Every structure is written in C-alpha cells, then in structure tokens.
Protein backbone atom coordinates (compact mmCIF):
# COMPACT_ATOMS: atom_id res chain seq x y z
CA MET A 1 10.02 -3.28 11.51
CA LYS A 2 7.75 -1.33 9.14
CA LYS A 3 9.36 0.23 6.10
CA SER A 4 8.84 3.96 5.52
CA ARG A 5 6.02 4.79 3.18
CA SER A 6 5.67 7.85 0.94
CA LYS A 7 2.41 9.69 0.28
CA PRO A 8 0.96 9.57 -3.25
CA HIS A 9 -0.22 12.71 -5.09
CA GLN A 10 -2.64 12.62 -8.00
CA GLY A 11 -1.01 13.20 -11.38
CA LYS A 12 2.50 12.53 -10.12
CA LEU A 13 4.97 9.70 -9.94
CA GLU A 14 5.67 8.59 -6.38
CA ILE A 15 8.52 6.33 -5.31
CA GLN A 16 7.27 3.72 -2.86
CA ARG A 17 8.38 0.48 -1.28
CA ASP A 18 6.40 -2.68 -0.76
CA PRO A 19 5.24 -2.69 2.89
CA TYR A 20 5.11 -6.44 3.58
CA ASP A 21 7.87 -8.90 4.37
CA PRO A 22 7.63 -12.20 2.48
CA PHE A 23 5.96 -15.00 4.42
CA VAL A 24 7.42 -18.35 3.36
CA PRO A 25 7.23 -21.21 5.90
CA SER A 26 10.15 -23.64 5.73
CA HIS A 27 7.74 -26.47 4.80
CA ALA A 28 6.02 -24.50 2.00
CA ARG A 29 5.47 -26.30 -1.30
CA ALA A 30 4.36 -23.30 -3.37
CA ILE A 31 4.69 -19.51 -3.15
CA ILE A 32 1.90 -17.12 -4.14
CA LEU A 33 3.53 -14.16 -5.90
CA GLY A 34 1.96 -10.73 -6.30
CA SER A 35 3.10 -7.21 -7.24
CA THR A 36 2.37 -4.73 -4.40
CA PRO A 37 -0.75 -3.45 -2.58
CA PRO A 38 -2.73 -0.28 -3.40
CA ALA A 39 -1.19 3.08 -2.55
CA ARG A 40 -2.91 3.61 0.81
CA PHE A 41 -1.18 0.50 2.21
CA CYS A 42 2.19 2.06 1.35
CA LEU A 43 1.66 5.18 3.46
CA PRO A 44 3.61 5.90 6.67
CA SER A 45 0.43 5.75 8.77
CA ASP A 46 -2.42 3.27 8.89
CA LEU A 47 -4.89 6.18 9.19
CA ALA A 48 -5.45 6.01 5.42
CA LEU A 49 -6.79 2.47 5.64
CA HIS A 50 -10.49 1.77 5.26
CA PRO A 51 -12.44 0.10 8.09
CA ARG A 52 -12.65 -3.33 6.40
CA ASP A 53 -9.11 -3.31 5.02
CA ILE A 54 -6.77 -6.05 6.21
CA ASP A 55 -3.25 -4.62 6.37
CA TRP A 56 -1.58 -7.58 4.70
CA PHE A 57 -1.38 -9.19 1.27
CA TYR A 58 -4.60 -8.78 -0.77
CA GLY A 59 -6.42 -7.11 2.11
CA SER A 60 -7.92 -4.20 0.16
CA CYS A 61 -11.62 -3.53 0.76
CA ASP A 62 -13.07 -0.19 -0.29
CA ARG A 63 -15.75 -0.02 -3.01
CA GLY A 64 -15.37 -3.78 -3.16
CA CYS A 65 -12.95 -6.21 -1.61
CA ASN A 66 -10.05 -7.77 -3.46
CA THR A 67 -11.38 -11.28 -4.03
CA PHE A 68 -8.13 -13.18 -3.47
CA TRP A 69 -8.94 -14.40 0.04
CA GLU A 70 -12.56 -15.16 -0.84
CA ALA A 71 -11.39 -17.31 -3.76
CA MET A 72 -8.77 -19.02 -1.59
CA PHE A 73 -11.33 -19.91 1.07
CA ARG A 74 -13.78 -21.18 -1.56
CA VAL A 75 -11.05 -23.47 -2.88
CA TYR A 76 -9.62 -24.73 0.41
CA ASP A 77 -12.04 -23.91 3.21
CA PRO A 78 -15.60 -22.94 2.13
CA ASP A 79 -16.90 -23.36 5.67
CA GLY A 80 -14.42 -20.70 6.82
CA LEU A 81 -15.86 -17.86 4.71
CA ALA A 82 -17.92 -16.51 7.61
CA GLU A 83 -14.79 -16.42 9.76
CA LEU A 84 -12.98 -14.50 7.02
CA ASN A 85 -15.76 -11.90 6.95
CA ASP A 86 -15.71 -11.65 10.74
CA LEU A 87 -11.98 -11.02 10.52
CA ARG A 88 -12.59 -7.87 8.47
CA ASP A 89 -15.14 -6.57 10.97
CA LEU A 90 -13.13 -6.88 14.19
CA GLU A 91 -13.82 -3.86 16.38
CA LEU A 92 -10.35 -3.35 17.79
CA PRO A 93 -7.63 -0.69 17.64
CA ARG A 94 -5.94 -0.96 14.24
CA GLU A 95 -2.63 -2.29 15.57
CA GLU A 96 -4.28 -5.13 17.51
CA LYS A 97 -6.71 -5.80 14.68
CA THR A 98 -3.86 -6.09 12.17
CA ARG A 99 -1.90 -8.42 14.45
CA ARG A 100 -4.86 -10.78 14.81
CA GLN A 101 -5.66 -10.68 11.11
CA ARG A 102 -2.08 -11.44 10.08
CA ASP A 103 -1.73 -14.23 12.64
CA PHE A 104 -4.94 -15.82 11.40
CA LEU A 105 -4.00 -15.67 7.70
CA GLN A 106 -0.42 -16.81 8.30
CA ASN A 107 -1.61 -19.85 10.25
CA TRP A 108 -4.16 -20.54 7.52
CA LEU A 109 -1.43 -20.53 4.85
CA LYS A 110 0.89 -22.67 6.98
CA LEU A 111 -1.74 -25.40 7.22
CA ARG A 112 -1.84 -25.51 3.42
CA SER A 113 1.94 -25.40 2.87
CA LEU A 114 1.73 -22.05 1.10
CA GLY A 115 3.96 -18.99 1.20
CA ILE A 116 3.17 -15.50 -0.07
CA MET A 117 5.28 -12.54 -1.18
CA ASP A 118 5.41 -9.60 -3.60
CA ILE A 119 7.96 -9.41 -6.42
CA LEU A 120 8.38 -5.61 -6.28
CA ASP A 121 10.64 -4.09 -3.65
CA SER A 122 10.65 -0.44 -4.76
CA PHE A 123 8.76 1.15 -7.63
CA GLU A 124 7.27 4.31 -9.11
CA ARG A 125 3.49 4.58 -8.86
CA ARG A 126 1.61 6.89 -11.23
CA ASP A 127 -1.47 8.82 -10.10
CA GLY A 128 -1.84 6.80 -6.91
CA SER A 129 -3.23 3.96 -9.03
CA GLY A 130 -3.55 0.41 -7.73
CA THR A 131 -3.18 -1.20 -11.17
CA ASP A 132 0.03 -2.96 -12.16
CA ALA A 133 0.04 -1.02 -15.44
CA LYS A 134 0.74 2.19 -13.48
CA LEU A 135 3.75 0.70 -11.65
CA LYS A 136 7.36 1.02 -12.83
CA PRO A 137 9.74 -1.37 -11.04
CA LEU A 138 12.89 0.13 -9.54
CA SER A 139 14.08 -2.97 -7.68
CA PHE A 140 12.83 -6.52 -7.26
CA ARG A 141 12.62 -8.90 -4.35
CA ASP A 142 15.10 -11.72 -4.77
CA PRO A 143 13.13 -15.00 -4.64
CA LEU A 144 16.18 -17.28 -4.47
CA PRO A 145 16.87 -17.03 -0.70
CA PHE A 146 13.29 -18.11 -0.02
CA LEU A 147 13.67 -21.11 -2.30
CA GLN A 148 16.78 -22.09 -0.37
CA GLU A 149 15.00 -21.72 2.98
CA ALA A 150 11.98 -23.69 1.74
CA PRO A 151 13.48 -26.62 -0.20
CA LYS A 152 10.09 -28.26 -0.87
CA VAL A 153 8.80 -25.36 -2.98
CA LYS A 154 8.08 -26.57 -6.50
CA ALA A 155 6.09 -23.65 -7.91
CA PHE A 156 5.37 -19.94 -7.95
CA CYS A 157 1.71 -19.01 -8.52
CA CYS A 158 1.65 -15.47 -9.94
CA THR A 159 -1.51 -13.49 -9.24
CA SER A 160 -1.77 -11.95 -12.70
CA LEU A 161 -1.49 -13.26 -16.23
CA HIS A 162 1.20 -10.82 -17.37
CA LYS A 163 2.99 -8.30 -15.14
CA VAL A 164 3.97 -10.39 -12.10
CA HIS A 165 5.14 -13.23 -14.30
CA THR A 166 7.22 -10.80 -16.39
CA TRP A 167 8.74 -9.15 -13.32
CA LEU A 168 9.67 -12.51 -11.83
CA GLY A 169 11.50 -13.27 -15.08
CA ARG A 170 13.41 -9.98 -14.83
CA SER A 171 14.33 -10.69 -11.21
CA LEU A 172 15.63 -14.15 -12.09
CA ALA A 173 17.58 -12.76 -15.05
CA LEU A 174 19.71 -10.78 -12.59
CA HIS A 175 21.07 -14.18 -11.52
CA GLY A 176 21.48 -15.42 -15.08
CA ILE A 177 18.37 -17.62 -14.78
CA GLN A 178 15.94 -17.68 -17.69
CA LEU A 179 12.31 -18.74 -17.77
CA GLU A 180 11.57 -21.44 -20.32
CA GLN A 181 8.43 -23.14 -21.57
CA ARG A 182 7.71 -26.83 -21.12
CA ASP A 183 4.40 -28.46 -21.95
CA GLY A 184 2.74 -25.06 -22.25
CA GLU A 185 3.83 -23.81 -18.81
CA PHE A 186 6.79 -21.72 -17.67
CA CYS A 187 9.57 -22.98 -15.42
CA PHE A 188 13.21 -22.45 -14.48
CA GLU A 189 16.02 -24.55 -13.05
CA LEU A 190 18.08 -23.95 -9.95
CA LYS A 191 21.48 -25.55 -10.40
CA ASP A 192 23.62 -26.74 -7.51
CA GLU A 193 26.92 -28.53 -8.00
CA ALA A 194 26.15 -30.75 -5.00
CA SER A 195 22.78 -31.99 -6.28
CA LYS A 196 20.72 -32.39 -9.42
CA PRO A 197 18.96 -29.30 -10.87
CA ARG A 198 15.77 -28.28 -9.09
CA LEU A 199 12.85 -27.48 -11.37
CA ILE A 200 10.52 -24.65 -10.29
CA TRP A 201 7.25 -24.17 -12.17
CA VAL A 202 5.74 -20.71 -12.71
CA TYR A 203 1.95 -20.69 -13.02
CA ARG A 204 -0.28 -17.71 -13.74
CA LEU A 205 -3.49 -17.19 -11.79
CA PRO A 206 -6.21 -14.82 -13.03
CA SER A 207 -6.02 -11.50 -11.20
CA PRO A 208 -8.34 -11.20 -8.18
CA SER A 209 -8.43 -7.38 -8.37
CA PRO A 210 -11.71 -5.62 -9.33
CA ILE A 211 -10.45 -4.86 -12.85
CA GLY A 212 -10.54 -8.59 -13.55
CA ARG A 213 -14.32 -8.64 -13.21
CA ILE A 214 -14.97 -6.41 -16.22
CA ARG A 215 -15.62 -9.22 -18.72
CA PHE A 216 -17.99 -11.13 -16.42
CA PRO A 217 -21.72 -10.36 -16.07
CA ASN A 218 -21.75 -10.48 -12.26
CA HIS A 219 -19.72 -11.31 -9.16
CA GLN A 220 -20.90 -14.92 -9.05
CA ALA A 221 -19.72 -15.66 -12.60
CA TRP A 222 -16.37 -14.03 -11.92
CA MET A 223 -15.92 -15.92 -8.65
CA GLU A 224 -16.78 -19.23 -10.31
CA HIS A 225 -14.07 -18.54 -12.90
CA LEU A 226 -11.49 -17.61 -10.26
CA VAL A 227 -12.23 -20.66 -8.12
CA SER A 228 -12.10 -23.00 -11.11
CA GLU A 229 -8.72 -21.64 -12.24
CA TYR A 230 -7.32 -21.54 -8.72
CA ARG A 231 -8.27 -25.19 -8.19
CA ARG A 232 -6.70 -26.22 -11.49
CA ILE A 233 -3.44 -24.35 -10.91
CA TYR A 234 -2.99 -25.25 -7.24
CA ALA A 235 -3.53 -28.89 -8.16
CA MET A 236 -0.76 -28.60 -10.77
CA ALA A 237 1.43 -26.89 -8.17
CA GLY A 238 0.98 -29.85 -5.83
CA VAL A 239 -0.78 -27.96 -3.03
CA LEU A 240 -4.34 -29.15 -3.67
CA SER A 241 -5.65 -32.66 -4.10
CA ASN A 242 -7.68 -33.18 -7.27
CA GLN A 243 -11.34 -32.88 -6.38
C-alpha cells in the first residue's frame, strides 16, 4: 500500500514520509542505506514524475539521472547498462512501467545478495529541495528487524559520507546501540543472550547525486571515482569478489 504524500511548496517546510518500503531479501549479505528520494517522488500522485524517472530507490532522472544504478551496473554488470537504459524508456502506462522496473531491479539485487532501504521515515523538507542538508528527520526507520530477518547481513553501505551515516547512528541510539570505530571503519554490535555478539560494519559510499559531481571535471571522471569506491567498499562488505 502506498503511503500518503504531501505536496511541497517553495520557501516552506513540508512534512513528508519516505514512499518506499525497505527491500531486504532473507539471504542478503549487505544493505544499501539511503536517506529519501527527491520531493516529486513523495507526492500523492505519480503525475509529477518525469518520463525517465524510475519510481523506486535512486530512480531520479530530470536534468541528469542519479548515477547510483549506473555505478552499480558498472561494478557488477557492465553488459547490462543498455538494459538499464531501456528500462527508463519503457513506453507503458506509469503503473505498469513502475511494476516492471521495480521487479527488474529487485531481482537484480537479489542475485547479488543486496538489500536496499532508506533511513528516514518522516521528515521536514525545506524548499522542495532534494539535498540531505535540507531535510530534518522526524522519525527513523528501525533497521534492527531487517537484520533479524536477514541473519547473513554483515554491513550497511550508506550512500553519503555524512548524513545517512549520522542518521543511522541516531536510529541505533534509540536502542542503546552506539557506533564505534575499528581499523578506521565504523561498526556496531548486536547482542543476543543465546549467541555471540554479531558485528555489523557501516561503510560510507560517495553520494551518487548530481551535487557529488561538482569537484570532478566531467561525468567520466566522476563515474570512474564512484565505480572505484563502490568496488572497494562492496568488496569489504563481502558482496563483491576482489577483481
């Protein structure tokens, strides 16, 4: 069931909810963790979406596409990039198009033992902005039930260097769990009286949003950086063989 979505107004704070349910297969070994999509994805109607938008995680495509899925395919499935582009250009009614797009991406993640979710549940958004800096969390998604349902998960891979990682820490703190640093990376322990503590690593991916491109001379240089970092971090997370 879709959650209700409120319409943003320029210059105002709007209370919104994240529109997507977490997708965490029971066999997942890592969870990709984001914040929330741009404002138009949080509206009550899909009429605000752009023609090449995919109405799911990291599906934004207006002046330029969010590069998350491009980077993921370059890391795991370079030969599938054409299929990804075809997915954006399906000429179908939006509801059917969205169903096919989500099915495709969910199956793609399943094959790679990956889950995906956003850490924000409800939030204030300023000026209709899509940047994390203009979001004020009101409530967080609780990641612990998904770790229980997917006992092989050993890592969260946050899709920004700062905000998502910080918000995950605040969500965990509600359960009395603190992030700590070991060997230069963050992690936390899940303690269960019936078994030994379970260590979950928290890695930080560079943001795939357009603002991340600013310090790079062109798209190719930025993409090479993203792919290199994604490969390194997914290898550490145990969901990519060293290549």
